[in-house]
Amino acid sequence: MALISTLPLYSHPKVLPKKQRLGLQALASDHGRCLGHDSTWFITRRRYSRSKRLMVTAAYGAEGGARRRVYRQSQAQQPLSSAPMKQVATFVAPAGLFIAATFVLWKLVEKLLMPKPSRSSSVENKSPSQGVKWSFAPGTNLLSGVTAKIDRQSKLTLNEFAKELRAFSSVDMSGRNFGDEGLFFLAESLGYNQIVEEVSFAANGITARGMEAFDGVLEANMVLKTLNLSGNPIGDEGIKCLCDILVNNTGIQKLQLNSVDLGDEGAKAIAELLKKNSTLRVLELNNNMIDYSGFTSLAGALLENKTIRNFHLNGNYGGALGANALAKGLEGNKSLRELHLHGNSIGDEGIRSLISSLSSHKGKITLLDFGNNSITAKGAFHVAEYIKRSKNLLWVNLYMNDIGDEGAEKIADALKENQTVTTIDLGGNNIRAKGVGAIAEALKDNTVITNLELGYNPIGADGAKALSEVLKFHGNVKTLKLGWCQIGPKGAEFVADMLRYNNTISILDLRANGLRDEGAACLARSLKVVNETLTSLDLGFNEIRDDGAFAIAQALKANEDVTVTSLNLASNFLTKFGQSALTDARDHVYEMSEREVNIFF
């Protein structure tokens, strides 16, 4: 506005020196840019010219040439009178000022209110998924709007993971939360990889879409043997996609799909895979949502599959009907070695059907896991009959059922005849002193059992006595677990006496038995005696105080040949004095024998 006021429209422009003209033009140019228009000065000049033309037109009359001559003479003799020009300026100048001010205000309002235009169409069309925006720390996810610095760091991290896949034979990438996009990036490293044999992508937020990353990759890779995708919300659709890819794979032998939101439809897809794939040896489908229908599909696949060895279906919803369906598939399968059905609410009826089929099974079953299946003494009878006849069974799990003393007696009778089972788990079965006594008697003639789990059974001090008296000089038990068995200080006394003579037990679990200081002192006296086998003693949750800790510390110091390397006293009532005594004993053992004793408070 200041520029316009310096050049009144009704005055003649003066001829300025060159330097002044340049300065004025620069000033006008800068002023124009401030107003958002680069040509303000030229607009002013045009307005001046327009006023001049208006004035000249008014000077011409109807007389034509005469008036033109008069006009030329007047122009030659004197300057143009300012009166007419003032009249015109009175009209034109305010109008020009109003138009210029309106133009400036409009530009300012437009600049404030209108959104900024995009820089280029390529920016508008850029996909939000371009670039890598993943996080790899457990429990985190990067949003799409993260900074470029984090974006670059994520790419670098993914590149490091890719290098790891190409450098090691076993790679664990669980819990990194890199999601589907990260899997697409990493899967490329598996295409023609000749190094990695085991890889875990567990718990990474991978969905059904991520399974497409393996398309063409697993068909080309023949080296990868183990693929773990557990803990990802893959769902049935993702499982279907994966199975379609694995049909042509001839390398993977172990597939882990635990907790992947797998239902009956996904189980059907896996069943179709088992019918065609001849490479898989271990299949884990634990903790999913497979019901009776899914069990039926899998049973049909077992009739045709000739290579599967270990089948894991723990924590599903098979029930008695699912067990009955699965039993039909077991009859015609010769390859199966391990059957894991923990936590399927099979019940006694389901166990009866399974055992009946296993009895006619032509293969060599080595492991049966029937834990937490609501099995009573009636179901234990069927299991015992199978144990008697089996020539290959090594591991039996009946953990957390309800077979009671009656069922324990039936299992004990079977163990007297069986000479193959090395591990028997009867924990949490409401077994009391009578049932434990029967198990103990079986150990007199059985030297095959090396791992015996009896925890969570209320055997009491009497049960501890019956078992300890046999284990003094009989059996070959190396791991004995008696946690939560209510044996008390009296039972600890029987166990301590047994340790004076036993030369096989190396791991002893006595957690949560209410031993208190009296029981700890009994065990301490046994530790003073030379025992060349006991290496691990667990006394957690036993209400032991400083006096018990002092007794154990003195025993460790007194026996220079002590072989205990792990001592757990966590969740007791020790103060800093008891802890200091145990720490001092640990240091003493190390100084005397250079053996380390790991003590947990």
Coordinates of C-alpha atoms in Angstrom, one line a residue:
M1 CA 0.0 0.0 0.0
A2 CA 2.9 2.4 0.7
L3 CA 4.2 1.9 -2.8
I4 CA 0.9 2.9 -4.4
S5 CA 0.6 6.1 -2.3
T6 CA 4.0 7.3 -3.6
L7 CA 2.8 7.3 -7.2
P8 CA -0.4 9.3 -7.5
L9 CA -2.4 8.4 -10.6
Y10 CA -3.0 12.0 -11.6
S11 CA 0.7 13.1 -11.7
H12 CA 3.1 12.5 -14.5
P13 CA 5.8 10.0 -13.7
K14 CA 9.2 11.6 -13.4
V15 CA 12.2 10.2 -15.2
L16 CA 14.5 8.9 -12.4
P17 CA 18.1 8.1 -12.6
K18 CA 19.0 4.4 -13.4
K19 CA 20.0 3.5 -9.8
Q20 CA 16.9 5.0 -8.3
R21 CA 14.7 3.1 -10.9
L22 CA 16.4 -0.2 -9.9
G23 CA 15.9 0.4 -6.3
L24 CA 12.3 1.3 -6.8
Q25 CA 11.7 -1.8 -8.9
A26 CA 13.3 -4.0 -6.3
L27 CA 11.2 -2.4 -3.6
A28 CA 8.1 -3.0 -5.6
S29 CA 9.1 -6.6 -6.3
D30 CA 9.7 -7.3 -2.6
H31 CA 6.4 -5.6 -1.7
G32 CA 4.6 -7.7 -4.3
R33 CA 5.9 -10.9 -2.9
C34 CA 4.9 -9.9 0.6
L35 CA 1.3 -9.4 -0.8
G36 CA 1.5 -12.8 -2.4
H37 CA 1.7 -11.3 -6.0
D38 CA 4.9 -10.5 -7.9
S39 CA 3.5 -7.9 -10.2
T40 CA 2.1 -5.1 -8.0
W41 CA 4.3 -2.5 -9.6
F42 CA 3.1 -3.3 -13.1
I43 CA -0.5 -3.2 -11.9
T44 CA 0.1 0.3 -10.7
R45 CA 1.6 1.3 -14.1
R46 CA -1.3 -0.1 -16.0
R47 CA -3.7 1.9 -13.8
Y48 CA -1.8 5.1 -14.6
S49 CA -1.9 4.3 -18.4
R50 CA -5.6 3.7 -18.2
S51 CA -6.2 7.1 -16.5
K52 CA -4.1 8.8 -19.2
R53 CA -6.2 7.2 -22.0
L54 CA -9.4 8.3 -20.3
M55 CA -8.1 11.8 -20.2
V56 CA -7.1 11.9 -23.8
T57 CA -10.4 10.5 -25.0
A58 CA -12.2 13.2 -23.1
A59 CA -10.1 15.9 -24.8
Y60 CA -11.3 14.8 -28.3
G61 CA -14.5 16.3 -29.6
A62 CA -16.7 16.0 -32.6
E63 CA -14.7 18.5 -34.6
G64 CA -12.0 16.0 -35.3
G65 CA -8.7 17.3 -36.6
A66 CA -9.2 21.0 -35.5
R67 CA -9.5 20.0 -31.9
R68 CA -6.5 17.7 -32.3
R69 CA -4.4 20.6 -33.5
V70 CA -5.6 22.8 -30.6
Y71 CA -4.8 19.9 -28.3
R72 CA -1.3 19.5 -29.7
Q73 CA -0.6 23.2 -29.4
S74 CA -1.8 23.3 -25.8
Q75 CA 0.4 20.3 -25.1
A76 CA 3.4 22.1 -26.6
Q77 CA 2.7 25.4 -24.8
Q78 CA 1.9 24.3 -21.2
P79 CA 1.4 21.2 -19.1
L80 CA -2.0 19.6 -18.8
S81 CA -4.3 21.2 -16.3
S82 CA -4.6 19.2 -13.2
A83 CA -8.3 19.9 -12.7
P84 CA -9.7 17.2 -14.9
M85 CA -7.2 14.8 -13.7
K86 CA -8.1 15.4 -10.1
Q87 CA -11.7 14.6 -10.9
V88 CA -10.7 11.4 -12.5
A89 CA -8.3 10.5 -9.6
T90 CA -11.0 11.3 -7.1
F91 CA -12.9 8.4 -8.6
V92 CA -10.1 6.0 -9.7
A93 CA -7.7 6.1 -6.7
P94 CA -10.2 5.0 -4.0
A95 CA -11.5 2.3 -6.3
G96 CA -7.9 1.0 -6.9
L97 CA -7.1 1.1 -3.3
F98 CA -10.2 -0.8 -2.4
I99 CA -9.5 -3.5 -5.1
A100 CA -5.9 -3.9 -3.9
A101 CA -6.9 -4.1 -0.2
T102 CA -9.6 -6.6 -1.1
F103 CA -7.1 -8.7 -3.1
V104 CA -4.6 -8.8 -0.2
L105 CA -7.2 -9.7 2.4
W106 CA -8.6 -12.5 0.2
K107 CA -5.1 -14.0 -0.3
L108 CA -4.5 -13.9 3.5
V109 CA -7.8 -15.6 4.2
E110 CA -7.2 -18.2 1.5
K111 CA -3.8 -19.0 2.9
L112 CA -5.1 -19.4 6.4
L113 CA -8.2 -21.4 5.7
M114 CA -7.4 -23.5 2.6
P115 CA -5.4 -26.8 3.2
K116 CA -1.9 -27.0 1.9
P117 CA -1.7 -28.7 -1.4
S118 CA 0.3 -31.9 -1.7
R119 CA 3.8 -31.6 -3.0
S120 CA 3.3 -34.1 -5.8
S121 CA 1.0 -36.8 -6.9
S122 CA 3.6 -39.4 -6.1
V123 CA 3.3 -38.5 -2.4
E124 CA -0.5 -38.8 -2.6
N125 CA -0.3 -42.2 -4.2
K126 CA 2.4 -43.5 -1.9
S127 CA 1.2 -46.7 -0.1
P128 CA 1.2 -46.4 3.7
S129 CA 2.7 -49.9 3.8
Q130 CA 5.9 -48.9 2.0
G131 CA 9.0 -49.1 4.1
V132 CA 9.6 -51.3 7.1
K133 CA 7.9 -50.1 10.3
W134 CA 8.3 -53.0 12.8
S135 CA 9.5 -53.2 16.3
F136 CA 11.5 -56.1 17.7
A137 CA 11.5 -55.5 21.5
P138 CA 9.1 -58.0 23.2
G139 CA 5.6 -56.5 23.7
T140 CA 5.9 -53.5 21.4
N141 CA 4.6 -52.5 18.0
L142 CA 5.5 -49.5 15.8
L143 CA 2.7 -47.4 14.4
S144 CA 2.6 -46.4 10.7
G145 CA 3.4 -42.8 11.7
V146 CA 6.7 -43.4 13.4
T147 CA 9.7 -41.2 12.6
A148 CA 12.2 -42.0 9.9
K149 CA 14.8 -42.7 12.5
I150 CA 12.8 -45.5 14.0
D151 CA 12.0 -46.7 10.5
R152 CA 15.6 -47.0 9.6
Q153 CA 16.4 -48.7 12.9
S154 CA 13.7 -51.3 12.3
K155 CA 15.1 -52.0 8.8
L156 CA 18.6 -52.4 10.3
T157 CA 17.2 -54.8 13.0
L158 CA 15.4 -56.9 10.3
N159 CA 18.6 -57.1 8.3
E160 CA 20.4 -58.3 11.4
F161 CA 17.7 -61.0 11.8
A162 CA 18.1 -62.0 8.2
K163 CA 21.9 -62.3 8.6
E164 CA 21.2 -64.5 11.7
L165 CA 19.0 -66.8 9.6
R166 CA 21.8 -67.2 7.1
A167 CA 24.5 -67.8 9.7
F168 CA 23.2 -70.3 12.3
S169 CA 21.6 -73.7 12.1
S170 CA 19.1 -72.9 15.0
V171 CA 17.5 -69.5 15.3
D172 CA 15.0 -68.4 17.9
M173 CA 13.1 -65.2 17.0
S174 CA 10.1 -65.7 19.3
G175 CA 8.5 -62.8 21.1
R176 CA 9.8 -60.0 18.7
N177 CA 6.4 -58.8 17.5
F178 CA 7.5 -58.0 14.0
G179 CA 4.1 -59.0 12.6
D180 CA 3.1 -60.0 9.1
E181 CA 5.3 -57.4 7.3
G182 CA 8.4 -58.5 9.2
L183 CA 7.7 -62.1 8.3
F184 CA 7.5 -61.2 4.6
F185 CA 10.9 -59.6 4.9
L186 CA 12.5 -62.5 6.8
A187 CA 10.9 -65.3 4.8
E188 CA 13.0 -64.2 1.8
S189 CA 16.1 -65.3 3.7
L190 CA 14.6 -68.9 3.9
G191 CA 14.1 -69.3 0.1
Y192 CA 17.3 -71.0 -0.8
N193 CA 18.8 -71.1 2.6
Q194 CA 21.2 -73.9 3.1
I195 CA 22.2 -73.2 6.8
V196 CA 19.2 -72.9 9.2
E197 CA 17.5 -76.1 10.2
E198 CA 15.4 -74.9 13.1
V199 CA 13.6 -71.5 13.3
S200 CA 11.1 -70.2 15.7
F201 CA 8.7 -67.3 14.8
A202 CA 6.6 -67.9 17.9
A203 CA 4.6 -65.0 19.5
N204 CA 5.2 -62.4 16.8
G205 CA 1.7 -61.2 16.1
I206 CA 1.6 -63.1 12.8
T207 CA -1.9 -63.5 11.3
A208 CA -3.4 -65.4 8.4
R209 CA -2.0 -62.9 5.9
G210 CA 1.5 -63.6 7.1
M211 CA 1.3 -67.2 5.9
E212 CA 1.4 -66.0 2.3
A213 CA 5.1 -65.1 3.0
F214 CA 6.0 -68.8 2.9
D215 CA 4.5 -69.2 -0.6
G216 CA 7.3 -70.3 -2.9
V217 CA 9.8 -70.2 0.0
L218 CA 9.1 -73.5 1.8
E219 CA 8.8 -75.3 -1.5
A220 CA 12.3 -74.2 -2.4
N221 CA 13.9 -74.8 1.0
M222 CA 14.8 -78.4 1.7
V223 CA 17.1 -77.8 4.6
L224 CA 14.7 -76.4 7.2
K225 CA 13.6 -79.2 9.5
T226 CA 11.7 -77.4 12.3
L227 CA 9.2 -74.5 12.0
N228 CA 7.6 -73.1 15.1
L229 CA 4.7 -70.7 14.6
S230 CA 3.1 -71.1 18.1
G231 CA 1.5 -68.3 19.9
N232 CA 0.4 -66.4 16.7
P233 CA -3.3 -65.6 15.9
I234 CA -3.1 -67.4 12.6
G235 CA -6.6 -68.9 12.7
D236 CA -8.2 -71.5 10.4
E237 CA -7.7 -69.4 7.2
G238 CA -4.0 -69.0 7.9
I239 CA -3.6 -72.7 8.6
K240 CA -5.3 -73.6 5.3
C241 CA -2.9 -71.4 3.5
L242 CA 0.1 -72.9 5.3
C243 CA -1.1 -76.4 4.6
D244 CA -1.5 -75.7 0.8
I245 CA 2.2 -74.6 0.8
L246 CA 3.5 -77.5 2.9
V247 CA 2.0 -80.1 0.6
N248 CA 4.9 -79.7 -1.7
N249 CA 7.6 -79.3 1.0
T250 CA 9.9 -82.3 1.6
G251 CA 12.1 -80.8 4.3
I252 CA 10.1 -79.9 7.4
Q253 CA 9.8 -82.7 9.9
K254 CA 8.6 -80.9 13.0
L255 CA 5.7 -78.4 12.8
Q256 CA 4.6 -76.5 15.9
L257 CA 1.2 -74.8 15.8
N258 CA 0.4 -74.5 19.5
S259 CA -2.0 -71.7 20.6
V260 CA -2.7 -70.4 17.1
D261 CA -6.6 -70.2 17.3
L262 CA -6.9 -73.4 15.4
G263 CA -10.4 -74.9 15.1
D264 CA -12.1 -77.8 13.4
E265 CA -11.8 -76.2 9.9
G266 CA -8.1 -75.8 10.4
A267 CA -7.8 -79.4 11.7
K268 CA -9.5 -80.6 8.5
A269 CA -6.9 -78.7 6.5
I270 CA -4.1 -80.4 8.5
A271 CA -5.7 -83.7 8.0
E272 CA -5.6 -83.3 4.3
L273 CA -1.9 -82.3 4.6
L274 CA -1.1 -85.5 6.5
K275 CA -2.7 -87.6 3.8
K276 CA -0.3 -86.1 1.2
N277 CA 2.8 -85.1 3.1
S278 CA 5.3 -87.9 3.8
T279 CA 7.9 -85.8 5.6
L280 CA 6.3 -84.6 8.9
R281 CA 7.4 -86.6 11.9
V282 CA 6.3 -84.3 14.8
L283 CA 3.0 -82.3 14.8
E284 CA 2.1 -80.1 17.7
L285 CA -1.5 -78.7 17.9
N286 CA -1.6 -78.0 21.7
N287 CA -4.0 -75.5 23.3
N288 CA -6.3 -74.9 20.4
M289 CA -10.0 -75.2 19.9
I290 CA -10.2 -78.6 18.1
D291 CA -13.5 -80.3 18.9
Y292 CA -15.1 -83.7 18.0
S293 CA -15.3 -82.8 14.3
G294 CA -11.6 -81.9 14.1
F295 CA -10.6 -85.1 16.0
T296 CA -12.6 -87.1 13.5
S297 CA -10.8 -85.5 10.5
L298 CA -7.4 -86.1 12.1
A299 CA -8.3 -89.7 12.8
G300 CA -9.0 -90.2 9.2
A301 CA -5.6 -88.8 8.3
L302 CA -3.9 -91.2 10.7
L303 CA -5.3 -94.1 8.7
E304 CA -3.5 -92.9 5.6
N305 CA -0.4 -91.3 7.0
K306 CA 2.7 -93.5 7.2
T307 CA 5.3 -91.2 8.6
I308 CA 4.0 -89.3 11.7
R309 CA 5.8 -90.2 14.9
N310 CA 4.7 -87.7 17.6
F311 CA 1.1 -86.3 17.7
H312 CA 0.4 -83.5 20.3
L313 CA -3.3 -82.6 20.9
N314 CA -3.0 -81.4 24.5
G315 CA -5.4 -78.8 25.8
N316 CA -8.2 -79.2 23.2
Y317 CA -11.8 -80.2 23.4
G318 CA -11.9 -83.8 22.2
G319 CA -13.9 -85.3 25.0
A320 CA -15.0 -88.9 25.0
L321 CA -16.4 -88.6 21.5
G322 CA -13.2 -87.2 20.1
A323 CA -11.2 -90.0 21.8
N324 CA -13.5 -92.6 20.2
A325 CA -13.0 -91.1 16.8
L326 CA -9.3 -90.9 17.2
A327 CA -9.2 -94.5 18.4
K328 CA -10.4 -95.6 15.0
G329 CA -7.5 -93.9 13.3
L330 CA -5.0 -95.4 15.6
E331 CA -6.0 -99.0 14.7
G332 CA -4.6 -98.7 11.2
N333 CA -1.6 -96.5 11.9
K334 CA 1.8 -98.1 12.2
S335 CA 4.1 -95.1 12.5
L336 CA 2.9 -93.4 15.6
R337 CA 5.2 -93.5 18.7
E338 CA 3.9 -90.7 21.0
L339 CA 0.4 -89.7 21.7
H340 CA -0.2 -86.5 23.8
L341 CA -3.8 -86.0 24.9
H342 CA -3.3 -84.1 28.1
G343 CA -6.3 -82.0 29.1
N344 CA -9.1 -83.2 26.8
S345 CA -11.7 -84.4 29.3
I346 CA -11.6 -87.8 27.8
G347 CA -12.8 -89.6 30.9
D348 CA -13.0 -93.3 31.5
E349 CA -15.0 -94.1 28.4
G350 CA -12.6 -92.3 26.1
I351 CA -9.6 -94.1 27.7
R352 CA -11.3 -97.4 27.2
S353 CA -11.7 -96.8 23.5
L354 CA -8.2 -95.5 23.1
I355 CA -6.6 -98.4 25.0
S356 CA -8.7 -100.9 23.0
S357 CA -7.4 -99.5 19.7
L358 CA -3.8 -99.2 21.0
S359 CA -3.9 -102.9 22.0
S360 CA -4.5 -103.8 18.4
H361 CA -2.1 -101.1 17.2
K362 CA 0.6 -102.6 15.1
G363 CA 3.1 -99.9 15.8
K364 CA 5.4 -99.3 18.8
I365 CA 3.9 -96.7 21.1
T366 CA 6.6 -95.4 23.5
L367 CA 4.7 -92.5 25.2
L368 CA 1.2 -92.0 26.5
D369 CA 0.1 -88.7 28.0
F370 CA -3.4 -88.9 29.5
G371 CA -2.9 -86.3 32.2
N372 CA -5.8 -84.1 33.4
N373 CA -8.5 -86.1 31.7
S374 CA -10.9 -86.9 34.6
I375 CA -9.8 -90.5 34.7
T376 CA -10.8 -92.6 37.8
A377 CA -9.8 -96.0 39.0
K378 CA -12.0 -97.5 36.3
G379 CA -9.9 -95.8 33.6
A380 CA -6.7 -96.7 35.4
F381 CA -7.6 -100.3 35.1
H382 CA -7.5 -100.0 31.2
V383 CA -4.2 -98.2 31.3
A384 CA -2.7 -100.9 33.7
E385 CA -3.8 -103.6 31.3
Y386 CA -2.0 -101.9 28.4
I387 CA 1.2 -101.4 30.6
K388 CA 1.2 -105.1 31.3
R389 CA 1.2 -106.1 27.7
S390 CA 3.3 -103.4 26.2
K391 CA 6.9 -104.2 25.2
N392 CA 7.8 -100.7 24.0
L393 CA 6.2 -98.2 26.4
L394 CA 8.7 -95.9 28.1
W395 CA 6.7 -93.0 29.6
V396 CA 3.2 -93.0 31.2
N397 CA 1.6 -89.8 32.4
L398 CA -1.6 -89.9 34.4
Y399 CA -1.0 -86.6 36.2
M400 CA -3.9 -84.7 37.7
N401 CA -6.6 -87.3 37.4
D402 CA -8.4 -89.1 40.3
I403 CA -7.4 -92.7 40.3
G404 CA -7.0 -92.9 44.1
D405 CA -5.5 -95.8 46.0
E406 CA -7.4 -98.3 44.0
G407 CA -6.1 -97.1 40.7
A408 CA -2.6 -96.8 42.1
E409 CA -2.7 -100.5 43.2
K410 CA -3.7 -101.5 39.6
I411 CA -0.9 -99.5 38.1
A412 CA 1.5 -101.0 40.7
D413 CA 0.5 -104.5 39.7
A414 CA 1.2 -103.7 36.1
L415 CA 4.6 -102.2 36.9
K416 CA 5.6 -105.5 38.5
E417 CA 5.3 -107.2 35.1
N418 CA 6.4 -104.4 32.9
Q419 CA 10.1 -104.1 32.2
T420 CA 10.2 -101.1 29.8
V421 CA 8.5 -98.1 31.5
T422 CA 11.2 -95.7 32.9
T423 CA 9.0 -92.7 33.8
I424 CA 5.7 -92.9 35.6
D425 CA 3.8 -89.7 36.6
L426 CA 1.0 -90.2 39.1
G427 CA 1.0 -86.8 40.6
G428 CA -2.3 -85.2 41.8
N429 CA -4.3 -88.4 41.9
N430 CA -5.6 -88.4 45.4
I431 CA -3.3 -91.2 46.3
R432 CA -2.7 -91.8 50.0
A433 CA -0.4 -94.0 52.1
K434 CA -2.0 -97.3 51.0
G435 CA -1.6 -96.5 47.3
V436 CA 2.0 -95.3 47.7
G437 CA 2.7 -98.5 49.7
A438 CA 1.6 -100.6 46.6
I439 CA 3.8 -98.5 44.3
A440 CA 6.8 -99.0 46.7
E441 CA 6.3 -102.8 46.7
A442 CA 6.4 -102.7 42.9
L443 CA 9.8 -101.0 43.1
K444 CA 11.3 -104.0 44.9
D445 CA 11.1 -106.0 41.7
N446 CA 11.3 -103.2 39.2
T447 CA 14.7 -101.8 38.4
V448 CA 13.7 -100.0 35.2
I449 CA 11.8 -97.0 36.7
T450 CA 14.2 -94.1 37.0
N451 CA 11.7 -91.2 37.3
L452 CA 8.8 -91.3 39.8
E453 CA 6.4 -88.4 40.3
L454 CA 4.1 -88.6 43.3
G455 CA 3.6 -85.0 44.1
Y456 CA 0.3 -83.4 45.0
N457 CA -0.9 -86.6 46.7
P458 CA -1.7 -86.6 50.4
I459 CA 0.5 -89.6 51.3
G460 CA 1.5 -88.1 54.7
A461 CA 4.3 -89.3 56.9
D462 CA 3.1 -92.9 56.7
G463 CA 3.3 -92.9 52.9
A464 CA 6.8 -91.3 53.1
K465 CA 7.8 -94.1 55.5
A466 CA 6.5 -96.9 53.2
L467 CA 8.3 -95.5 50.2
S468 CA 11.5 -94.7 52.1
E469 CA 11.9 -98.1 53.5
V470 CA 11.9 -99.7 50.1
L471 CA 14.1 -97.1 48.5
K472 CA 16.8 -97.6 51.0
F473 CA 18.0 -100.7 49.3
H474 CA 15.7 -101.3 46.3
G475 CA 14.8 -99.8 43.0
N476 CA 16.7 -97.6 40.6
V477 CA 14.9 -94.3 41.1
K478 CA 17.1 -91.3 40.2
T479 CA 14.4 -88.6 40.3
L480 CA 11.9 -88.6 43.1
K481 CA 9.3 -85.9 43.4
L482 CA 7.3 -85.7 46.6
G483 CA 6.2 -82.0 46.6
W484 CA 2.9 -81.1 48.3
C485 CA 2.6 -84.5 49.9
Q486 CA 1.9 -83.4 53.5
I487 CA 4.8 -85.5 54.9
G488 CA 5.7 -83.0 57.7
P489 CA 8.8 -83.2 59.9
K490 CA 8.1 -86.8 60.7
G491 CA 8.1 -87.8 57.0
A492 CA 11.3 -85.8 56.5
E493 CA 12.9 -88.0 59.2
F494 CA 12.1 -91.1 57.2
V495 CA 13.3 -89.6 53.9
A496 CA 16.5 -88.4 55.6
D497 CA 17.2 -91.9 56.9
M498 CA 16.7 -93.3 53.4
L499 CA 19.3 -90.9 52.0
R500 CA 21.9 -92.4 54.3
Y501 CA 21.8 -95.6 52.4
N502 CA 20.3 -94.9 49.0
N503 CA 22.9 -94.6 46.2
T504 CA 20.7 -93.8 43.2
I505 CA 18.6 -90.7 43.9
S506 CA 20.2 -87.6 42.5
I507 CA 17.2 -85.2 42.3
L508 CA 14.9 -85.0 45.3
D509 CA 11.8 -82.6 45.4
L510 CA 10.3 -82.0 48.9
R511 CA 8.6 -78.7 48.3
A512 CA 5.7 -77.5 50.4
N513 CA 5.6 -80.3 52.9
G514 CA 5.6 -78.3 56.1
L515 CA 9.1 -79.6 57.1
R516 CA 9.9 -76.5 59.3
D517 CA 13.3 -76.4 61.1
E518 CA 12.9 -79.9 62.5
G519 CA 12.6 -81.5 59.1
A520 CA 15.5 -79.4 57.8
A521 CA 17.6 -80.5 60.7
C522 CA 16.9 -84.1 59.9
L523 CA 17.9 -83.7 56.3
A524 CA 21.0 -81.8 57.4
R525 CA 22.2 -84.7 59.5
S526 CA 22.0 -86.9 56.4
L527 CA 23.9 -84.5 54.3
K528 CA 26.8 -84.8 56.7
V529 CA 27.1 -88.5 55.7
V530 CA 28.9 -89.2 52.5
N531 CA 26.4 -89.3 49.6
E532 CA 27.9 -89.5 46.2
T533 CA 24.6 -89.3 44.2
L534 CA 22.4 -86.5 45.5
T535 CA 23.0 -83.3 43.5
S536 CA 19.7 -81.4 43.7
L537 CA 17.6 -80.8 46.8
D538 CA 14.4 -78.7 46.6
L539 CA 13.1 -77.5 50.0
G540 CA 11.0 -74.5 48.8
F541 CA 7.8 -73.5 50.6
N542 CA 8.6 -75.4 53.8
E543 CA 8.3 -72.8 56.6
I544 CA 12.0 -73.2 57.3
R545 CA 13.6 -70.4 59.4
D546 CA 17.1 -69.5 60.3
D547 CA 17.7 -72.4 62.6
G548 CA 17.0 -74.9 59.8
A549 CA 19.3 -72.8 57.5
F550 CA 22.1 -72.9 60.1
A551 CA 21.8 -76.7 60.3
I552 CA 22.0 -77.1 56.5
A553 CA 24.9 -74.7 56.3
Q554 CA 26.9 -76.7 59.0
A555 CA 26.2 -79.9 57.1
L556 CA 27.6 -78.4 53.9
K557 CA 30.7 -77.3 55.7
A558 CA 31.2 -80.6 57.5
N559 CA 31.0 -82.8 54.4
E560 CA 34.0 -82.1 52.2
D561 CA 32.7 -84.7 49.7
V562 CA 29.2 -83.3 49.4
T563 CA 27.9 -83.6 45.8
V564 CA 24.9 -81.2 46.1
T565 CA 25.2 -78.5 43.4
S566 CA 21.7 -77.1 43.7
L567 CA 19.8 -76.2 46.9
N568 CA 16.5 -74.4 46.8
L569 CA 15.3 -72.7 49.9
A570 CA 13.1 -70.1 48.2
S571 CA 9.8 -69.0 49.8
N572 CA 10.8 -69.9 53.3
F573 CA 11.2 -67.6 56.4
L574 CA 14.9 -66.9 56.3
T575 CA 16.3 -63.6 57.5
K576 CA 19.6 -62.1 56.4
F577 CA 21.4 -64.2 59.1
G578 CA 20.2 -67.5 57.7
Q579 CA 21.0 -66.4 54.2
S580 CA 24.5 -65.2 55.3
A581 CA 25.2 -68.6 56.9
L582 CA 24.2 -70.4 53.7
T583 CA 26.3 -68.1 51.6
D584 CA 29.3 -68.6 53.9
A585 CA 28.8 -72.4 53.6
R586 CA 28.7 -72.1 49.8
D587 CA 32.0 -70.2 49.7
H588 CA 33.5 -72.7 52.1
V589 CA 32.6 -75.6 49.8
Y590 CA 34.1 -73.8 46.8
E591 CA 37.4 -73.1 48.7
M592 CA 37.7 -76.7 49.8
S593 CA 36.7 -78.6 46.7
E594 CA 36.3 -75.9 44.0
R595 CA 32.7 -77.1 43.5
E596 CA 30.0 -74.5 43.2
V597 CA 26.7 -74.9 45.1
N598 CA 23.9 -72.9 43.7
I599 CA 21.7 -71.8 46.6
F600 CA 18.4 -70.1 46.0
F601 CA 16.7 -68.0 48.7

